[in-house]
PDB file of C-alpha atoms in Angstrom:
ATOM      1  CA  MET E   1     105.308  55.924 141.225  1.00 45.00           C
ATOM      2  CA  LYS E   2     106.188  58.355 138.493  1.00 49.00           C
ATOM      3  CA  THR E   3     109.783  57.046 138.455  1.00 52.00           C
ATOM      4  CA  LYS E   4     108.572  53.468 138.013  1.00 53.00           C
ATOM      5  CA  GLN E   5     106.239  54.514 135.212  1.00 53.00           C
ATOM      6  CA  LYS E   6     109.080  56.407 133.515  1.00 52.00           C
ATOM      7  CA  SER E   7     111.387  53.396 133.769  1.00 58.00           C
ATOM      8  CA  SER E   8     108.670  51.144 132.357  1.00 62.00           C
ATOM      9  CA  VAL E   9     108.131  53.508 129.425  1.00 60.00           C
ATOM     10  CA  GLU E  10     111.892  53.620 128.752  1.00 61.00           C
ATOM     11  CA  ARG E  11     112.119  49.824 128.762  1.00 61.00           C
ATOM     12  CA  GLU E  12     109.194  49.519 126.368  1.00 63.00           C
ATOM     13  CA  LYS E  13     110.698  52.110 124.070  1.00 61.00           C
ATOM     14  CA  LEU E  14     114.064  50.330 124.207  1.00 57.00           C
ATOM     15  CA  LYS E  15     112.392  47.040 123.217  1.00 65.00           C
ATOM     16  CA  SER E  16     110.750  48.712 120.248  1.00 66.00           C
ATOM     17  CA  LEU E  17     114.033  50.036 118.882  1.00 60.00           C
ATOM     18  CA  HIS E  18     116.475  48.071 116.748  1.00 64.00           C
ATOM     19  CA  GLY E  19     119.995  48.428 115.318  1.00 64.00           C
ATOM     20  CA  LEU E  20     121.671  51.833 115.411  1.00 69.00           C
ATOM     21  CA  LYS E  21     118.600  53.525 116.886  1.00 65.00           C
ATOM     22  CA  LYS E  22     118.775  51.209 119.888  1.00 62.00           C
ATOM     23  CA  ILE E  23     122.476  51.882 120.369  1.00 66.00           C
ATOM     24  CA  GLN E  24     121.901  55.636 120.036  1.00 69.00           C
ATOM     25  CA  TYR E  25     119.088  55.495 122.616  1.00 61.00           C
ATOM     26  CA  ILE E  26     121.273  53.599 125.109  1.00 64.00           C
ATOM     27  CA  TRP E  27     124.103  56.058 124.595  1.00 63.00           C
ATOM     28  CA  ASP E  28     121.833  59.114 125.035  1.00 66.00           C
ATOM     29  CA  TYR E  29     120.306  57.890 128.298  1.00 67.00           C
ATOM     30  CA  TYR E  30     123.234  55.975 129.840  1.00 67.00           C
ATOM     31  CA  LYS E  31     126.230  57.975 128.618  1.00 70.00           C
ATOM     32  CA  LEU E  32     127.586  58.916 132.040  1.00 71.00           C
ATOM     33  CA  PRO E  33     127.362  55.420 133.609  1.00 74.00           C
ATOM     34  CA  ILE E  34     128.971  53.931 130.478  1.00 71.00           C
ATOM     35  CA  VAL E  35     131.882  56.412 130.605  1.00 71.00           C
ATOM     36  CA  ILE E  36     132.421  55.769 134.336  1.00 76.00           C
ATOM     37  CA  LEU E  37     132.350  52.007 133.758  1.00 69.00           C
ATOM     38  CA  CYS E  38     134.889  52.290 130.918  1.00 71.00           C
ATOM     39  CA  ILE E  39     137.251  54.377 133.079  1.00 77.00           C
ATOM     40  CA  PHE E  40     136.918  51.868 135.913  1.00 66.00           C
ATOM     41  CA  LEU E  41     137.622  48.922 133.603  1.00 66.00           C
ATOM     42  CA  TYR E  42     140.623  50.750 132.111  1.00 63.00           C
ATOM     43  CA  ILE E  43     142.137  51.380 135.564  1.00 68.00           C
ATOM     44  CA  ILE E  44     141.592  47.766 136.588  1.00 66.00           C
ATOM     45  CA  GLY E  45     143.030  46.470 133.308  1.00 61.00           C
ATOM     46  CA  TYR E  46     146.053  48.780 133.457  1.00 57.00           C
ATOM     47  CA  SER E  47     146.795  47.762 137.053  1.00 54.00           C
ATOM     48  CA  LEU E  48     146.551  44.059 136.208  1.00 52.00           C
ATOM     49  CA  TYR E  49     148.756  44.500 133.126  1.00 53.00           C
ATOM     50  CA  GLY E  50     151.389  46.349 135.184  1.00 50.00           C
ATOM     51  CA  HIS E  51     151.274  43.682 137.878  1.00 52.00           C
ATOM     52  CA  PHE E  52     151.761  40.735 135.522  1.00 53.00           C
ATOM     53  CA  THR E  53     154.317  42.393 133.206  1.00 54.00           C
ATOM     54  CA  HIS E  54     156.414  44.160 135.867  1.00 58.00           C
ATOM     55  CA  LYS E  55     160.087  43.212 135.865  1.00 77.00           C
ATOM     56  CA  GLU E  56     162.356  43.681 138.851  1.00 90.00           C
ATOM     57  CA  LYS E  57     165.377  45.868 138.066  1.00 91.00           C
ATOM     58  CA  VAL E  58     168.560  44.118 139.208  1.00 92.00           C
ATOM     59  CA  LEU E  59     170.828  47.034 138.201  1.00 95.00           C
ATOM     60  CA  TYR E  60     170.653  50.614 136.916  1.00 96.00           C
ATOM     61  CA  THR E  61     173.620  51.673 134.773  1.00 96.00           C
ATOM     62  CA  ALA E  62     174.298  54.953 132.982  1.00 96.00           C
ATOM     63  CA  LEU E  63     176.648  56.086 130.238  1.00 95.00           C
ATOM     64  CA  VAL E  64     177.582  59.733 130.873  1.00 95.00           C
ATOM     65  CA  ASN E  65     179.619  61.606 128.261  1.00 93.00           C
ATOM     66  CA  VAL E  66     180.178  58.211 126.645  1.00 91.00           C
ATOM     67  CA  SER E  67     178.566  57.110 123.393  1.00 87.00           C
ATOM     68  CA  ALA E  68     178.398  53.387 122.770  1.00 86.00           C
ATOM     69  CA  SER E  69     177.482  51.363 119.712  1.00 88.00           C
ATOM     70  CA  GLU E  70     174.348  49.236 119.649  1.00 89.00           C
ATOM     71  CA  SER E  71     176.553  46.169 120.010  1.00 89.00           C
ATOM     72  CA  LEU E  72     178.322  47.560 123.083  1.00 90.00           C
ATOM     73  CA  ASN E  73     175.005  48.644 124.630  1.00 91.00           C
ATOM     74  CA  ARG E  74     173.810  45.059 124.301  1.00 92.00           C
ATOM     75  CA  GLN E  75     177.002  43.737 125.892  1.00 92.00           C
ATOM     76  CA  LEU E  76     176.627  46.226 128.749  1.00 92.00           C
ATOM     77  CA  SER E  77     173.034  45.220 129.436  1.00 91.00           C
ATOM     78  CA  THR E  78     171.378  42.055 128.128  1.00 90.00           C
ATOM     79  CA  ASP E  79     174.637  40.086 127.877  1.00 91.00           C
ATOM     80  CA  PHE E  80     175.336  40.897 131.518  1.00 93.00           C
ATOM     81  CA  LEU E  81     171.882  39.596 132.472  1.00 91.00           C
ATOM     82  CA  ASP E  82     172.644  36.402 130.583  1.00 89.00           C
ATOM     83  CA  SER E  83     175.855  36.023 132.591  1.00 89.00           C
ATOM     84  CA  LEU E  84     173.810  36.171 135.808  1.00 89.00           C
ATOM     85  CA  ASP E  85     171.517  33.438 134.510  1.00 80.00           C
ATOM     86  CA  VAL E  86     168.420  35.332 135.712  1.00 76.00           C
ATOM     87  CA  ASP E  87     164.841  34.820 134.580  1.00 79.00           C
ATOM     88  CA  THR E  88     164.545  37.668 132.047  1.00 72.00           C
ATOM     89  CA  SER E  89     160.750  37.412 132.107  1.00 79.00           C
ATOM     90  CA  LYS E  90     160.887  38.618 135.710  1.00 84.00           C
ATOM     91  CA  GLU E  91     164.150  40.531 135.998  1.00 89.00           C
ATOM     92  CA  THR E  92     165.879  43.132 133.840  1.00 91.00           C
ATOM     93  CA  MET E  93     168.326  46.032 134.050  1.00 92.00           C
ATOM     94  CA  GLN E  94     168.202  49.668 132.997  1.00 94.00           C
ATOM     95  CA  LEU E  95     170.903  51.233 130.829  1.00 95.00           C
ATOM     96  CA  TYR E  96     170.608  55.028 130.566  1.00 95.00           C
ATOM     97  CA  THR E  97     172.235  56.490 127.462  1.00 94.00           C
ATOM     98  CA  GLY E  98     172.515  59.939 125.895  1.00 91.00           C
ATOM     99  CA  LEU E  99     173.499  61.707 129.137  1.00 94.00           C
ATOM    100  CA  TYR E 100     176.012  64.563 128.999  1.00 93.00           C
ATOM    101  CA  LEU E 101     177.585  66.756 131.677  1.00 92.00           C
ATOM    102  CA  THR E 102     179.843  69.658 130.759  1.00 88.00           C
ATOM    103  CA  ASP E 103     180.564  73.249 131.798  1.00 84.00           C
ATOM    104  CA  ASP E 104     182.155  74.003 128.438  1.00 81.00           C
ATOM    105  CA  GLU E 105     179.708  76.143 126.447  1.00 78.00           C
ATOM    106  CA  ALA E 106     181.636  75.318 123.266  1.00 79.00           C
ATOM    107  CA  ASN E 107     180.936  71.617 123.746  1.00 78.00           C
ATOM    108  CA  PRO E 108     178.367  70.446 121.150  1.00 77.00           C
ATOM    109  CA  TYR E 109     176.481  68.583 123.902  1.00 75.00           C
ATOM    110  CA  HIS E 110     176.307  71.563 126.274  1.00 77.00           C
ATOM    111  CA  GLU E 111     172.611  72.167 125.494  1.00 79.00           C
ATOM    112  CA  TYR E 112     171.763  68.702 126.852  1.00 80.00           C
ATOM    113  CA  THR E 113     173.546  69.294 130.158  1.00 89.00           C
ATOM    114  CA  TYR E 114     170.635  70.714 132.160  1.00 90.00           C
ATOM    115  CA  ALA E 115     168.212  67.956 131.155  1.00 91.00           C
ATOM    116  CA  SER E 116     170.872  65.304 131.807  1.00 93.00           C
ATOM    117  CA  ARG E 117     171.701  66.774 135.197  1.00 93.00           C
ATOM    118  CA  MET E 118     168.028  66.738 136.223  1.00 94.00           C
ATOM    119  CA  LYS E 119     167.628  63.147 135.037  1.00 95.00           C
ATOM    120  CA  ILE E 120     170.752  62.021 136.904  1.00 96.00           C
ATOM    121  CA  LEU E 121     169.726  63.781 140.129  1.00 95.00           C
ATOM    122  CA  ALA E 122     166.231  62.290 139.933  1.00 96.00           C
ATOM    123  CA  ALA E 123     167.668  58.812 139.365  1.00 96.00           C
ATOM    124  CA  ILE E 124     170.039  59.147 142.331  1.00 96.00           C
ATOM    125  CA  ASP E 125     167.347  60.527 144.641  1.00 96.00           C
ATOM    126  CA  SER E 126     164.979  57.691 143.732  1.00 95.00           C
ATOM    127  CA  GLU E 127     167.766  55.087 144.124  1.00 96.00           C
ATOM    128  CA  GLN E 128     167.521  54.186 140.443  1.00 96.00           C
ATOM    129  CA  LEU E 129     171.172  54.599 139.547  1.00 97.00           C
ATOM    130  CA  ASP E 130     173.877  52.150 140.616  1.00 97.00           C
ATOM    131  CA  VAL E 131     176.785  52.180 138.157  1.00 97.00           C
ATOM    132  CA  VAL E 132     178.137  54.992 135.972  1.00 97.00           C
ATOM    133  CA  LEU E 133     180.502  54.646 133.012  1.00 96.00           C
ATOM    134  CA  MET E 134     181.872  58.095 132.171  1.00 95.00           C
ATOM    135  CA  ASN E 135     184.719  60.246 130.906  1.00 94.00           C
ATOM    136  CA  LYS E 136     187.057  62.322 133.122  1.00 95.00           C
ATOM    137  CA  GLU E 137     184.857  65.428 133.138  1.00 94.00           C
ATOM    138  CA  ALA E 138     181.823  63.485 134.335  1.00 95.00           C
ATOM    139  CA  PHE E 139     183.967  61.503 136.789  1.00 97.00           C
ATOM    140  CA  ASP E 140     185.130  64.763 138.364  1.00 96.00           C
ATOM    141  CA  ALA E 141     181.563  66.071 138.568  1.00 95.00           C
ATOM    142  CA  PHE E 142     180.230  62.930 140.256  1.00 96.00           C
ATOM    143  CA  SER E 143     183.235  62.852 142.610  1.00 96.00           C
ATOM    144  CA  GLN E 144     183.061  66.490 143.680  1.00 94.00           C
ATOM    145  CA  ASN E 145     179.386  66.159 144.565  1.00 93.00           C
ATOM    146  CA  GLY E 146     180.040  63.094 146.714  1.00 94.00           C
ATOM    147  CA  TYR E 147     177.884  60.754 144.626  1.00 96.00           C
ATOM    148  CA  LEU E 148     180.436  57.924 144.382  1.00 97.00           C
ATOM    149  CA  CYS E 149     181.174  55.334 147.035  1.00 96.00           C
ATOM    150  CA  ASP E 150     184.602  54.347 148.348  1.00 96.00           C
ATOM    151  CA  LEU E 151     185.618  51.361 146.217  1.00 96.00           C
ATOM    152  CA  ASP E 152     188.429  50.392 148.593  1.00 95.00           C
ATOM    153  CA  LYS E 153     185.914  49.848 151.393  1.00 95.00           C
ATOM    154  CA  LEU E 154     183.285  48.218 149.181  1.00 95.00           C
ATOM    155  CA  LEU E 155     185.599  45.749 147.462  1.00 94.00           C
ATOM    156  CA  THR E 156     187.611  44.751 150.515  1.00 92.00           C
ATOM    157  CA  ALA E 157     184.375  44.062 152.384  1.00 90.00           C
ATOM    158  CA  SER E 158     182.434  42.232 149.678  1.00 86.00           C
ATOM    159  CA  ALA E 159     184.981  40.894 147.159  1.00 85.00           C
ATOM    160  CA  SER E 160     188.516  40.811 148.567  1.00 86.00           C
ATOM    161  CA  HIS E 161     189.636  38.358 145.861  1.00 87.00           C
ATOM    162  CA  LEU E 162     188.484  40.784 143.175  1.00 89.00           C
ATOM    163  CA  TYR E 163     190.031  43.749 144.967  1.00 91.00           C
ATOM    164  CA  ASP E 164     193.534  42.336 144.494  1.00 89.00           C
ATOM    165  CA  VAL E 165     192.934  42.054 140.751  1.00 89.00           C
ATOM    166  CA  LEU E 166     191.492  45.564 140.472  1.00 92.00           C
ATOM    167  CA  LYS E 167     194.134  47.401 142.503  1.00 92.00           C
ATOM    168  CA  PRO E 168     196.119  48.615 139.446  1.00 93.00           C
ATOM    169  CA  TYR E 169     192.971  50.137 137.960  1.00 94.00           C
ATOM    170  CA  LEU E 170     191.613  51.940 141.043  1.00 96.00           C
ATOM    171  CA  VAL E 171     191.551  55.738 140.745  1.00 96.00           C
ATOM    172  CA  THR E 172     191.250  58.319 143.515  1.00 96.00           C
ATOM    173  CA  ASN E 173     189.379  61.590 143.206  1.00 96.00           C
ATOM    174  CA  THR E 174     188.297  64.470 145.394  1.00 95.00           C
ATOM    175  CA  THR E 175     184.905  65.210 146.929  1.00 93.00           C
ATOM    176  CA  ILE E 176     183.977  68.659 148.233  1.00 89.00           C
ATOM    177  CA  LEU E 177     182.607  68.380 151.752  1.00 86.00           C
ATOM    178  CA  GLU E 178     181.901  72.113 152.054  1.00 85.00           C
ATOM    179  CA  ASP E 179     182.967  75.323 150.335  1.00 79.00           C
ATOM    180  CA  ASN E 180     182.190  79.028 150.086  1.00 77.00           C
ATOM    181  CA  SER E 181     180.711  78.949 146.570  1.00 78.00           C
ATOM    182  CA  ILE E 182     177.517  80.675 147.793  1.00 77.00           C
ATOM    183  CA  ASP E 183     179.545  83.536 149.273  1.00 75.00           C
ATOM    184  CA  LEU E 184     181.363  83.920 145.956  1.00 74.00           C
ATOM    185  CA  GLN E 185     178.049  84.626 144.231  1.00 77.00           C
ATOM    186  CA  PHE E 186     177.733  87.801 146.302  1.00 79.00           C
ATOM    187  CA  ASP E 187     181.401  88.780 146.412  1.00 76.00           C
ATOM    188  CA  SER E 188     183.659  87.468 143.674  1.00 77.00           C
ATOM    189  CA  SER E 189     186.700  89.170 145.182  1.00 79.00           C
ATOM    190  CA  ILE E 190     187.032  86.691 148.052  1.00 81.00           C
ATOM    191  CA  PRO E 191     189.189  83.595 147.448  1.00 82.00           C
ATOM    192  CA  TYR E 192     187.558  80.222 146.927  1.00 78.00           C
ATOM    193  CA  GLN E 193     187.937  77.894 149.894  1.00 78.00           C
ATOM    194  CA  ALA E 194     186.836  74.290 150.304  1.00 76.00           C
ATOM    195  CA  VAL E 195     187.089  71.368 152.681  1.00 83.00           C
ATOM    196  CA  THR E 196     187.766  68.252 150.626  1.00 88.00           C
ATOM    197  CA  GLU E 197     188.376  64.540 151.010  1.00 92.00           C
ATOM    198  CA  GLU E 198     190.204  62.184 148.668  1.00 95.00           C
ATOM    199  CA  TYR E 199     189.495  58.477 148.321  1.00 95.00           C
ATOM    200  CA  THR E 200     189.173  55.740 145.701  1.00 96.00           C
ATOM    201  CA  MET E 201     186.061  56.541 143.671  1.00 96.00           C
ATOM    202  CA  GLY E 202     186.584  54.947 140.294  1.00 96.00           C
ATOM    203  CA  LEU E 203     188.050  52.270 138.091  1.00 96.00           C
ATOM    204  CA  ASP E 204     189.982  52.915 134.901  1.00 95.00           C
ATOM    205  CA  MET E 205     188.118  50.653 132.473  1.00 91.00           C
ATOM    206  CA  SER E 206     190.176  51.471 129.386  1.00 84.00           C
ATOM    207  CA  GLN E 207     192.070  48.171 129.360  1.00 75.00           C
ATOM    208  CA  THR E 208     189.107  45.909 130.062  1.00 78.00           C
ATOM    209  CA  GLY E 209     187.954  43.725 127.187  1.00 74.00           C
ATOM    210  CA  LEU E 210     184.675  45.363 126.157  1.00 78.00           C
ATOM    211  CA  ILE E 211     185.770  48.972 126.675  1.00 80.00           C
ATOM    212  CA  HIS E 212     189.171  48.449 125.062  1.00 74.00           C
ATOM    213  CA  GLN E 213     187.619  46.801 121.999  1.00 77.00           C
ATOM    214  CA  ALA E 214     185.196  49.735 121.613  1.00 75.00           C
ATOM    215  CA  GLY E 215     188.172  51.988 120.856  1.00 71.00           C
ATOM    216  CA  PHE E 216     187.343  55.016 123.000  1.00 81.00           C
ATOM    217  CA  GLU E 217     189.852  57.842 122.584  1.00 77.00           C
ATOM    218  CA  ASP E 218     189.560  58.986 126.212  1.00 86.00           C
ATOM    219  CA  VAL E 219     189.761  57.063 129.471  1.00 92.00           C
ATOM    220  CA  VAL E 220     186.459  55.543 130.578  1.00 94.00           C
ATOM    221  CA  TYR E 221     185.868  55.407 134.321  1.00 96.00           C
ATOM    222  CA  LEU E 222     183.430  53.307 136.319  1.00 96.00           C
ATOM    223  CA  GLY E 223     181.952  54.475 139.593  1.00 97.00           C
ATOM    224  CA  ILE E 224     179.310  53.071 141.925  1.00 97.00           C
ATOM    225  CA  ILE E 225     176.747  55.460 143.385  1.00 97.00           C
ATOM    226  CA  GLU E 226     176.965  55.879 147.155  1.00 97.00           C
ATOM    227  CA  ASN E 227     173.255  55.260 147.861  1.00 96.00           C
ATOM    228  CA  SER E 228     172.994  52.310 145.465  1.00 96.00           C
ATOM    229  CA  THR E 229     170.724  49.529 146.701  1.00 95.00           C
ATOM    230  CA  HIS E 230     172.333  47.002 144.339  1.00 96.00           C
ATOM    231  CA  LYS E 231     176.002  47.192 145.336  1.00 96.00           C
ATOM    232  CA  ASP E 232     176.412  43.395 145.306  1.00 94.00           C
ATOM    233  CA  THR E 233     175.173  43.247 141.711  1.00 95.00           C
ATOM    234  CA  ALA E 234     177.340  46.258 140.847  1.00 96.00           C
ATOM    235  CA  VAL E 235     180.396  44.298 142.013  1.00 95.00           C
ATOM    236  CA  LYS E 236     179.293  41.399 139.803  1.00 95.00           C
ATOM    237  CA  TYR E 237     178.988  43.901 136.944  1.00 95.00           C
ATOM    238  CA  ILE E 238     182.602  44.982 137.460  1.00 94.00           C
ATOM    239  CA  GLN E 239     183.699  41.348 137.534  1.00 92.00           C
ATOM    240  CA  TYR E 240     181.764  40.719 134.312  1.00 92.00           C
ATOM    241  CA  LEU E 241     183.384  43.691 132.541  1.00 91.00           C
ATOM    242  CA  PHE E 242     186.886  42.648 133.539  1.00 87.00           C
ATOM    243  CA  SER E 243     186.316  38.996 132.685  1.00 82.00           C
ATOM    244  CA  GLU E 244     185.161  40.005 129.223  1.00 64.00           C
TER     245      GLU E 244
END
């Protein structure tokens, strides 16, 4: 009974108030429910916005130890999407830039190496990296860690006609299957030993249209990540780069 009387008094008081006093009264007595409602509406709104604006990634590409102009970045991303004739309101691609890998402490980009390495590893683990354009140092690093797929096998299986065209540009490299690097941390006097495997891991892109026109001083290699979930699109990307 007391609760009903209290509610009745509050309603009467609310009716008697006007303007800012009424707003202040509502805020003082209903602050917590209002805050909870606002949080709830925000979550619902954010979820709906993400649902209706989400774009499916058709390809994840990264430039590692390679700096490209704004024009080249566009050609490596949005122009490729245009060549696929996809609905860009629903599909897009990711181009990672500003990534650097080096063991040379004198390299001006050495300080970015750790952050780049973590970003690359996270992208590979989450299957959000498909194609890498890189210099020789990065190519060796990706190869040694076994991140790159065998292009001979991939191209002969999915694009044999393209494989014949690409043969002169295919590059082999070495992956380390196992080694004694951990033992060396405890005893540097023992010789380094490793079990390795060599296969075709990259493409020399230096003579392709877009890369050649960009005027890079060093060779630019292309590799496809082993656990890529977009290998078919990655092959189309290679075909696009060579056709350009």
